[in-house]
C-alpha cells in the first residue's frame, strides 16, 4: 500500500485551494473512494475489501471503513443495469472480453455462496438459456467462425456453430431461410436479475465494512506537481458537504463518468474519457399461442443479423405452455444515435424503433411474432465508448491515483465481477493485474488513437 501512503503524505504537506474549501462540515480519511454504486463500483468494493481482509491491511486512521462508495441514487431508478435486459454471454471477438465474462459466469453461478450474509443466500435467477447469434451473409458467417476460434481458445466449450438445418431442428420456430450460420451458447450464457445482483453485492459489502454515502462529488483538492487527488468534497442528501481525504479514487460512474472526471480535475483536463451517455430502449411484448405458427417456449437471447435482439421473459409455466412474453430491442442506427443531454429523454421509449425496425425484424425471424402486443416499454442509459466500444480500466495520466473503469458499451453488468476484481488488483498490487491481463483496455490507447474493436456489440 505504498502508493496510498504517498498520496496521504502529499495531502498533509500540500493542500491547494479548492472551490468548496470552507464549506465542508466534516471530513473522513478513506483509502479508496468509489464514485458510482452500480454493479461495477460494488464489485470493486467487494473484491478490494476481500483482498484487504485477506492481507489483514484494511484500516483507517479515524476508525471508519477504508472503502467508501458514493452513489447519488441508491434507489437505482435510472441505473443502466436495472433497466437492461440482464444478459451475460461469452460470445465476443476479443479474448479479454471472453475471459472477463467467463469469470462473470462463474461468479453468478456461485453467487449464492459468494454473496451470502449469515444464513441469507442470494438468488440471482441466472437462467442459462443461451445466446444465439445469426449470420445472413458470407462476411457475417466468417466473423462467427473467427469469433468461435477465439472463444474456444479461451475455454468456451459450450458455444457451438450451427448450420441452418441444425438451427431449424433445435429452434423450429425460427425462420432460417436467409441464415448462413448460427452460433449458440447452450450453457453459461443467458440472463439474470440485475436488481438481485446489486442488492446482493451491496449487502455483502456492508457486511464486510464498506461504507455507503448518498451524494455526489462537487469538488476536489489536487496536488499540482503530481496531479494526485488529495481529497474529494461530497454533497450529501442533507446538503452537507463532507471532505474525503483519499488514497485512491475509482470512477465507476457509468454514463456519467466524464462529468465526474471534470469535477475531480476542476474542469482542467487534457485527456477526456471518450464515453458519453446514450439512450437505449427495451420493449416487453406478449404473443398468444397460435395454431399456424410455433410460439417459442424458451427463446435464447437471439441476435438477428439486423442487430435486433429478443429473448423469452419469465419462468417456464408448469403446464409446459409458452408464457408468450419476450423482451426485445435494438441499437439505433448510427445516423441518429447521439449523446443525450436532457435526462427527461429517458421518460419514454422511442416507439418508432418498434414500428420501423424491431417489429418487422421479429416478424421475419419468428413468424409467430407477427401478432404481438407491446405490454410496456422503457428507456435507460448506455455508457458508449465512442472510440471502440470497449472498456477502459486504467489510471488517468493526469491524476495518478484516479482509476477509470468506464466505457463498457453495454457489457458493464455482465463484466462487473471481472472489472471490479481487476481494479482491486491495480490498487492492491501497485498498478498490476494478476488474474487476467487487461492491459488491452488501457487509457493510453484512447489518447494515442489506437482503438481495439469488438465485433460482438449488441
Coordinates of C-alpha atoms in Angstrom, one line a residue:
X1 CA 0.0 0.0 0.0
X2 CA 3.0 2.3 -0.5
X3 CA 1.1 4.2 -3.2
X4 CA -1.7 5.2 -0.8
X5 CA 0.7 6.4 1.8
X6 CA 2.5 8.6 -0.7
X7 CA -0.8 10.3 -1.5
X8 CA -1.7 10.8 2.1
X9 CA 1.7 12.3 2.9
X10 CA 1.2 14.8 0.0
X11 CA -2.2 15.8 1.4
X12 CA -0.6 16.6 4.7
X13 CA 2.2 18.7 3.2
X14 CA 0.4 20.5 0.4
X15 CA -3.3 21.4 0.3
X16 CA -4.1 23.6 -2.7
X17 CA -7.2 25.8 -2.7
X18 CA -10.5 24.1 -3.6
X19 CA -13.7 25.6 -5.0
X20 CA -15.5 24.2 -2.0
X21 CA -12.9 24.9 0.7
X22 CA -14.6 26.3 3.7
X23 CA -17.9 24.7 3.0
X24 CA -17.1 21.2 4.2
X25 CA -18.8 20.4 7.6
X26 CA -16.8 17.3 8.3
X27 CA -14.0 15.1 7.0
X28 CA -13.1 11.5 6.7
X29 CA -10.0 9.6 5.7
X30 CA -10.5 6.7 3.3
X31 CA -8.1 4.5 1.4
X32 CA -10.4 4.3 -1.6
X33 CA -13.4 6.4 -2.6
X34 CA -15.5 4.8 -5.2
X35 CA -17.8 7.1 -7.2
X36 CA -20.7 5.1 -8.5
X37 CA -22.5 2.4 -6.6
X38 CA -23.7 0.3 -9.5
X39 CA -22.5 -3.3 -10.2
X40 CA -19.0 -2.1 -11.3
X41 CA -18.5 0.1 -8.2
X42 CA -20.0 -2.5 -5.9
X43 CA -17.8 -5.3 -7.4
X44 CA -14.7 -3.2 -7.0
X45 CA -15.5 -2.6 -3.3
X46 CA -16.2 -6.3 -2.7
X47 CA -13.1 -7.5 -4.4
X48 CA -10.9 -4.8 -2.8
X49 CA -12.2 -5.3 0.7
X50 CA -11.8 -9.1 0.3
X51 CA -8.2 -8.6 -0.7
X52 CA -7.6 -6.2 2.2
X53 CA -9.2 -8.6 4.7
X54 CA -7.1 -11.4 3.3
X55 CA -4.0 -9.3 3.7
X56 CA -5.1 -8.0 7.1
X57 CA -4.4 -4.5 6.0
X58 CA -7.8 -2.8 6.0
X59 CA -7.7 0.1 8.4
X60 CA -8.3 3.9 8.5
X61 CA -6.7 6.5 10.8
X62 CA -10.1 7.6 12.2
X63 CA -11.5 4.1 12.5
X64 CA -14.0 4.4 9.6
X65 CA -14.2 2.0 6.7
X66 CA -11.2 2.1 4.3
X67 CA -13.6 2.0 1.4
X68 CA -16.5 4.3 0.8
X69 CA -18.9 4.2 -2.1
X70 CA -20.7 7.4 -3.2
X71 CA -23.9 6.9 -5.1
X72 CA -26.3 9.7 -5.9
X73 CA -29.4 7.4 -6.4
X74 CA -29.4 4.4 -4.1
X75 CA -32.9 3.5 -5.5
X76 CA -31.2 2.8 -8.8
X77 CA -34.3 4.1 -10.6
X78 CA -32.3 5.1 -13.6
X79 CA -29.4 2.7 -13.3
X80 CA -28.2 1.3 -16.6
X81 CA -28.1 -2.2 -15.0
X82 CA -31.6 -2.3 -13.6
X83 CA -33.1 -1.1 -16.9
X84 CA -31.1 -3.5 -19.1
X85 CA -32.1 -7.0 -20.4
X86 CA -29.7 -8.5 -17.8
X87 CA -27.8 -10.6 -20.3
X88 CA -24.4 -12.4 -19.9
X89 CA -22.5 -14.1 -22.7
X90 CA -19.1 -15.2 -23.7
X91 CA -19.7 -14.7 -27.4
X92 CA -17.2 -11.9 -28.1
X93 CA -14.5 -11.5 -30.6
X94 CA -11.8 -10.2 -28.2
X95 CA -10.3 -12.8 -25.9
X96 CA -10.1 -10.5 -23.0
X97 CA -13.9 -9.8 -23.2
X98 CA -14.5 -13.6 -23.3
X99 CA -12.3 -14.2 -20.3
X100 CA -14.0 -11.4 -18.3
X101 CA -17.4 -12.9 -19.0
X102 CA -16.2 -16.3 -18.1
X103 CA -15.4 -15.0 -14.6
X104 CA -18.8 -13.3 -14.6
X105 CA -20.5 -16.6 -15.4
X106 CA -18.7 -18.4 -12.6
X107 CA -19.4 -15.5 -10.2
X108 CA -23.2 -15.7 -11.0
X109 CA -23.2 -19.5 -10.6
X110 CA -21.6 -19.2 -7.1
X111 CA -23.3 -16.0 -6.0
X112 CA -25.5 -17.9 -3.5
X113 CA -22.3 -18.6 -1.5
X114 CA -20.1 -15.7 -2.5
X115 CA -22.7 -13.1 -1.5
X116 CA -24.1 -15.0 1.4
X117 CA -24.6 -12.9 4.6
X118 CA -25.1 -15.0 7.7
X119 CA -27.7 -17.6 6.6
X120 CA -29.2 -15.5 3.8
X121 CA -28.4 -16.7 0.3
X122 CA -28.7 -14.6 -2.9
X123 CA -30.8 -15.9 -5.8
X124 CA -29.8 -14.1 -9.0
X125 CA -32.2 -16.2 -11.0
X126 CA -29.5 -17.0 -13.5
X127 CA -31.3 -18.6 -16.4
X128 CA -28.7 -20.3 -18.7
X129 CA -30.9 -20.4 -21.8
X130 CA -28.1 -19.2 -24.0
X131 CA -27.3 -16.6 -26.7
X132 CA -27.9 -17.2 -30.4
X133 CA -26.1 -15.1 -32.9
X134 CA -27.3 -15.4 -36.5
X135 CA -25.4 -14.5 -39.7
X136 CA -27.1 -13.9 -43.1
X137 CA -24.0 -13.1 -45.2
X138 CA -20.7 -14.6 -46.0
X139 CA -19.0 -11.8 -44.1
X140 CA -21.1 -12.4 -41.0
X141 CA -20.5 -16.2 -41.3
X142 CA -16.8 -15.7 -41.4
X143 CA -17.0 -13.4 -38.4
X144 CA -18.9 -16.0 -36.3
X145 CA -16.3 -18.7 -37.3
X146 CA -13.4 -16.4 -36.3
X147 CA -15.1 -15.5 -33.0
X148 CA -15.7 -19.1 -32.2
X149 CA -12.0 -19.9 -32.6
X150 CA -11.2 -17.1 -30.0
X151 CA -14.0 -18.4 -27.7
X152 CA -12.8 -22.0 -27.9
X153 CA -9.2 -20.9 -27.2
X154 CA -10.4 -19.1 -24.0
X155 CA -12.1 -22.3 -22.8
X156 CA -15.7 -21.8 -24.0
X157 CA -16.6 -25.4 -24.9
X158 CA -20.3 -24.8 -24.7
X159 CA -20.5 -22.5 -27.7
X160 CA -21.3 -24.3 -31.0
X161 CA -21.6 -23.3 -34.6
X162 CA -24.9 -24.5 -36.3
X163 CA -25.9 -24.6 -39.9
X164 CA -29.4 -23.8 -41.0
X165 CA -30.7 -27.4 -40.8
X166 CA -29.3 -27.7 -37.2
X167 CA -30.8 -24.4 -36.2
X168 CA -34.2 -25.4 -37.6
X169 CA -34.1 -28.7 -35.7
X170 CA -33.3 -27.1 -32.4
X171 CA -35.4 -24.0 -32.9
X172 CA -38.4 -25.0 -35.1
X173 CA -40.0 -21.5 -34.6
X174 CA -37.0 -19.8 -36.3
X175 CA -37.1 -18.7 -39.9
X176 CA -33.7 -19.8 -41.3
X177 CA -34.4 -19.2 -45.0
X178 CA -31.7 -16.5 -45.2
X179 CA -29.4 -17.7 -42.4
X180 CA -25.9 -19.0 -43.3
X181 CA -24.7 -19.8 -39.8
X182 CA -25.6 -19.6 -36.2
X183 CA -23.6 -19.5 -33.0
X184 CA -25.3 -20.9 -29.9
X185 CA -24.0 -20.9 -26.3
X186 CA -26.0 -23.7 -24.7
X187 CA -24.7 -23.2 -21.2
X188 CA -23.0 -20.3 -19.3
X189 CA -25.0 -17.7 -21.2
X190 CA -28.4 -16.2 -20.7
X191 CA -29.8 -13.7 -18.3
X192 CA -30.3 -12.9 -14.6
X193 CA -31.8 -10.4 -12.3
X194 CA -29.7 -7.2 -12.2
X195 CA -31.5 -5.9 -9.2
X196 CA -30.8 -9.0 -7.2
X197 CA -27.1 -8.7 -8.1
X198 CA -27.0 -5.1 -6.9
X199 CA -28.7 -5.9 -3.7
X200 CA -26.6 -8.9 -3.1
X201 CA -23.4 -7.1 -3.7
X202 CA -24.5 -4.1 -1.5
X203 CA -25.5 -6.3 1.4
X204 CA -22.2 -8.2 1.2
X205 CA -20.1 -5.1 1.0
X206 CA -21.9 -3.6 4.0
X207 CA -21.3 -6.8 6.0
X208 CA -17.5 -6.6 5.4
X209 CA -17.1 -3.0 6.3
X210 CA -17.7 -0.9 3.1
X211 CA -19.4 2.4 3.9
X212 CA -22.1 3.9 1.6
X213 CA -22.9 7.6 1.2
X214 CA -25.8 9.0 -0.8
X215 CA -24.4 12.1 -2.6
X216 CA -22.4 13.5 -5.5
X217 CA -18.8 14.8 -5.8
X218 CA -18.8 18.6 -6.2
X219 CA -15.1 19.4 -5.9
X220 CA -11.6 18.1 -5.2
X221 CA -8.2 19.1 -3.9
X222 CA -5.5 18.2 -6.3
X223 CA -1.7 18.2 -5.9
X224 CA -0.3 20.4 -8.7
X225 CA 3.0 18.7 -9.4
X226 CA 1.7 15.1 -9.4
X227 CA -2.0 15.5 -10.2
X228 CA -2.7 13.3 -7.3
X229 CA -6.2 13.8 -5.9
X230 CA -5.8 14.6 -2.2
X231 CA -9.4 15.0 -1.2
X232 CA -12.9 14.9 -2.7
X233 CA -15.8 17.0 -1.4
X234 CA -19.2 15.2 -1.5
X235 CA -22.6 16.9 -1.2
X236 CA -25.0 14.6 0.6
X237 CA -28.8 14.3 0.7
X238 CA -28.9 16.8 3.6
X239 CA -27.0 19.4 1.6
X240 CA -24.0 18.9 3.9
X241 CA -20.5 18.7 2.4
X242 CA -18.1 16.1 3.6
X243 CA -14.4 16.1 2.6
X244 CA -12.9 12.7 2.0
X245 CA -9.2 12.6 2.2
X246 CA -8.3 9.8 -0.2
X247 CA -5.6 7.4 -1.2
X248 CA -7.4 6.3 -4.4
X249 CA -10.4 7.4 -6.3
X250 CA -12.3 5.0 -8.6
X251 CA -14.5 6.4 -11.2
X252 CA -17.3 3.9 -11.7
X253 CA -19.9 6.4 -12.6
X254 CA -21.0 4.7 -15.8
X255 CA -22.6 7.0 -18.4
X256 CA -21.8 10.0 -16.1
X257 CA -18.0 9.2 -15.9
X258 CA -16.9 12.3 -17.8
X259 CA -18.6 14.8 -15.5
X260 CA -17.0 13.0 -12.6
X261 CA -13.6 13.4 -14.2
X262 CA -14.2 17.1 -14.8
X263 CA -15.2 17.6 -11.2
X264 CA -12.1 15.9 -9.9
X265 CA -9.9 17.8 -12.3
X266 CA -11.5 21.2 -11.7
X267 CA -12.6 21.4 -15.4
X268 CA -8.9 21.3 -16.3
X269 CA -8.4 18.0 -18.1
X270 CA -6.3 17.5 -21.3
X271 CA -7.3 13.8 -21.9
X272 CA -11.1 13.3 -21.7
X273 CA -12.7 9.9 -21.5
X274 CA -14.3 9.1 -24.9
X275 CA -17.5 8.0 -23.2
X276 CA -20.9 9.6 -23.5
X277 CA -24.5 8.8 -22.3
X278 CA -26.8 7.4 -25.0
X279 CA -30.3 6.1 -24.9
X280 CA -31.4 2.5 -25.3
X281 CA -35.0 1.2 -25.3
X282 CA -36.5 -2.1 -24.4
X283 CA -39.9 -3.4 -25.3
X284 CA -41.9 -6.0 -23.3
X285 CA -44.2 -7.9 -25.7
X286 CA -46.7 -10.7 -25.5
X287 CA -47.6 -13.3 -28.2
X288 CA -50.6 -15.5 -27.8
X289 CA -50.5 -19.2 -28.6
X290 CA -51.3 -19.9 -32.3
X291 CA -52.2 -22.8 -34.4
X292 CA -50.4 -21.7 -37.6
X293 CA -47.1 -20.8 -36.1
X294 CA -44.9 -22.1 -33.2
X295 CA -44.5 -19.7 -30.3
X296 CA -41.1 -20.2 -28.6
X297 CA -41.4 -21.8 -25.2
X298 CA -37.9 -20.6 -24.4
X299 CA -36.1 -18.4 -26.8
X300 CA -32.4 -17.8 -26.1
X301 CA -31.3 -14.2 -26.4
X302 CA -31.3 -14.2 -30.1
X303 CA -29.3 -11.5 -32.0
X304 CA -30.6 -11.1 -35.6
X305 CA -28.3 -10.1 -38.5
X306 CA -30.1 -6.7 -38.3
X307 CA -29.0 -6.2 -34.7
X308 CA -32.5 -6.6 -33.4
X309 CA -32.4 -8.9 -30.3
X310 CA -35.1 -10.7 -28.4
X311 CA -35.4 -13.3 -25.6
X312 CA -38.0 -15.0 -23.5
X313 CA -39.1 -13.3 -20.3
X314 CA -40.4 -15.2 -17.3
X315 CA -40.1 -18.7 -16.0
X316 CA -41.4 -21.8 -17.8
X317 CA -45.0 -22.5 -17.0
X318 CA -45.8 -25.6 -15.1
X319 CA -48.2 -26.8 -17.9
X320 CA -45.3 -26.6 -20.4
X321 CA -47.1 -23.9 -22.5
X322 CA -45.1 -20.9 -23.6
X323 CA -45.5 -17.8 -21.5
X324 CA -45.6 -15.8 -24.7
X325 CA -43.6 -13.0 -23.1
X326 CA -40.5 -11.5 -24.6
X327 CA -38.1 -8.7 -24.2
X328 CA -36.6 -7.1 -27.3
X329 CA -34.6 -4.1 -28.5
X330 CA -32.1 -2.7 -30.9
X331 CA -29.4 -0.1 -31.0
X332 CA -30.4 2.9 -33.1
X333 CA -28.8 3.5 -36.5
X334 CA -25.5 5.3 -36.2
X335 CA -27.0 8.3 -38.1
X336 CA -29.4 9.0 -35.3
X337 CA -27.6 7.6 -32.3
X338 CA -26.3 10.5 -30.3
X339 CA -25.4 11.5 -26.8
X340 CA -28.3 12.8 -24.7
X341 CA -28.1 15.9 -22.6
X342 CA -31.6 16.0 -21.2
X343 CA -32.3 13.1 -18.9
X344 CA -36.0 13.6 -19.4
X345 CA -35.4 11.8 -22.8
X346 CA -35.4 8.6 -20.7
X347 CA -39.0 9.2 -19.6
X348 CA -40.2 7.4 -22.8
X349 CA -39.2 4.7 -25.2
X350 CA -38.8 5.5 -28.9
X351 CA -41.7 3.7 -30.4
X352 CA -40.5 4.5 -33.9
X353 CA -37.8 1.9 -33.3
X354 CA -40.5 -0.7 -32.6
X355 CA -42.7 0.2 -35.6
X356 CA -40.0 0.7 -38.2
X357 CA -37.1 -1.6 -37.1
X358 CA -37.9 -4.1 -34.3
X359 CA -41.3 -5.5 -35.2
X360 CA -40.5 -6.1 -38.9
X361 CA -37.3 -8.0 -37.9
X362 CA -39.1 -10.1 -35.3
X363 CA -41.9 -11.0 -37.7
X364 CA -39.4 -12.0 -40.4
X365 CA -37.3 -14.1 -37.9
X366 CA -40.1 -15.7 -35.9
X367 CA -43.4 -15.7 -37.9
X368 CA -45.4 -16.2 -34.7
X369 CA -44.3 -12.8 -33.5
X370 CA -46.2 -11.2 -36.3
X371 CA -49.1 -10.9 -33.9
X372 CA -47.9 -9.4 -30.7
X373 CA -48.9 -6.7 -28.2
X374 CA -46.5 -4.2 -26.6
X375 CA -47.3 -4.5 -22.9
X376 CA -44.7 -2.0 -21.7
X377 CA -41.5 -0.2 -22.7
X378 CA -38.8 1.8 -21.1
X379 CA -35.5 3.6 -21.8
X380 CA -32.2 3.6 -20.0
X381 CA -28.7 5.0 -20.2
X382 CA -25.9 3.3 -22.1
X383 CA -22.3 4.3 -21.5
X384 CA -21.0 4.4 -25.0
X385 CA -17.3 4.4 -25.7
X386 CA -17.2 6.5 -28.9
X387 CA -13.8 5.2 -29.9
X388 CA -14.0 1.4 -29.9
X389 CA -17.0 0.4 -27.7
X390 CA -14.7 -1.3 -25.2
X391 CA -13.9 -0.8 -21.5
X392 CA -11.3 1.5 -20.1
X393 CA -9.6 0.1 -17.0
X394 CA -6.6 2.2 -16.1
X395 CA -5.2 5.1 -14.1
X396 CA -5.6 8.5 -15.6
X397 CA -2.3 10.0 -16.7
X398 CA -3.1 13.5 -15.3
X399 CA -4.4 12.2 -11.9
X400 CA -2.1 9.4 -10.8
X401 CA -4.4 7.9 -8.1
X402 CA -7.6 8.0 -10.1
X403 CA -8.7 4.8 -11.7
X404 CA -11.2 4.7 -14.5
X405 CA -13.5 1.7 -15.0
X406 CA -15.8 3.0 -17.7
X407 CA -17.0 2.7 -21.3
X408 CA -18.3 -0.8 -21.3
X409 CA -20.8 -0.1 -24.0
X410 CA -23.5 -2.5 -22.8
X411 CA -21.2 -5.0 -21.2
X412 CA -20.8 -3.4 -17.8
X413 CA -23.3 -5.5 -15.9
X414 CA -22.0 -8.9 -17.1
X415 CA -18.4 -7.8 -16.8
X416 CA -18.8 -6.2 -13.4
X417 CA -17.3 -9.1 -11.4
X418 CA -14.2 -9.2 -13.5
X419 CA -13.7 -5.5 -13.9
X420 CA -14.2 -5.0 -10.1
X421 CA -11.6 -7.6 -9.5
X422 CA -9.2 -6.0 -12.0
X423 CA -9.5 -2.6 -10.3
X424 CA -8.9 -4.2 -6.9
X425 CA -5.7 -5.8 -8.2
X426 CA -4.5 -2.5 -9.7
X427 CA -4.9 -0.8 -6.3
X428 CA -3.5 -3.6 -4.1
X429 CA -0.7 -4.7 -6.4
X430 CA 0.8 -1.4 -7.3
X431 CA -0.8 -0.9 -10.7
X432 CA -0.5 -4.5 -11.9
X433 CA -3.1 -7.1 -13.0
X434 CA -2.9 -10.6 -11.5
X435 CA -5.7 -13.0 -12.7
X436 CA -6.4 -11.5 -16.1
X437 CA -4.1 -9.3 -18.1
X438 CA -6.5 -6.5 -19.2
X439 CA -3.8 -4.1 -20.4
X440 CA -5.5 -4.1 -23.8
X441 CA -8.1 -1.8 -22.1
X442 CA -5.6 0.8 -21.1
X443 CA -6.4 4.5 -21.4
X444 CA -3.3 5.1 -23.4
X445 CA -5.0 3.6 -26.5
X446 CA -7.5 6.4 -26.3
X447 CA -5.3 9.4 -26.4
X448 CA -2.9 7.6 -28.8
X449 CA -5.9 6.8 -31.1
X450 CA -5.2 3.0 -31.1
X451 CA -8.7 1.5 -31.0
X452 CA -9.3 -2.1 -30.0
X453 CA -12.5 -3.1 -31.7
X454 CA -15.0 -5.7 -30.5
X455 CA -17.1 -7.3 -33.3
X456 CA -19.7 -8.6 -30.9
X457 CA -21.5 -5.4 -30.0
X458 CA -25.3 -5.8 -29.5

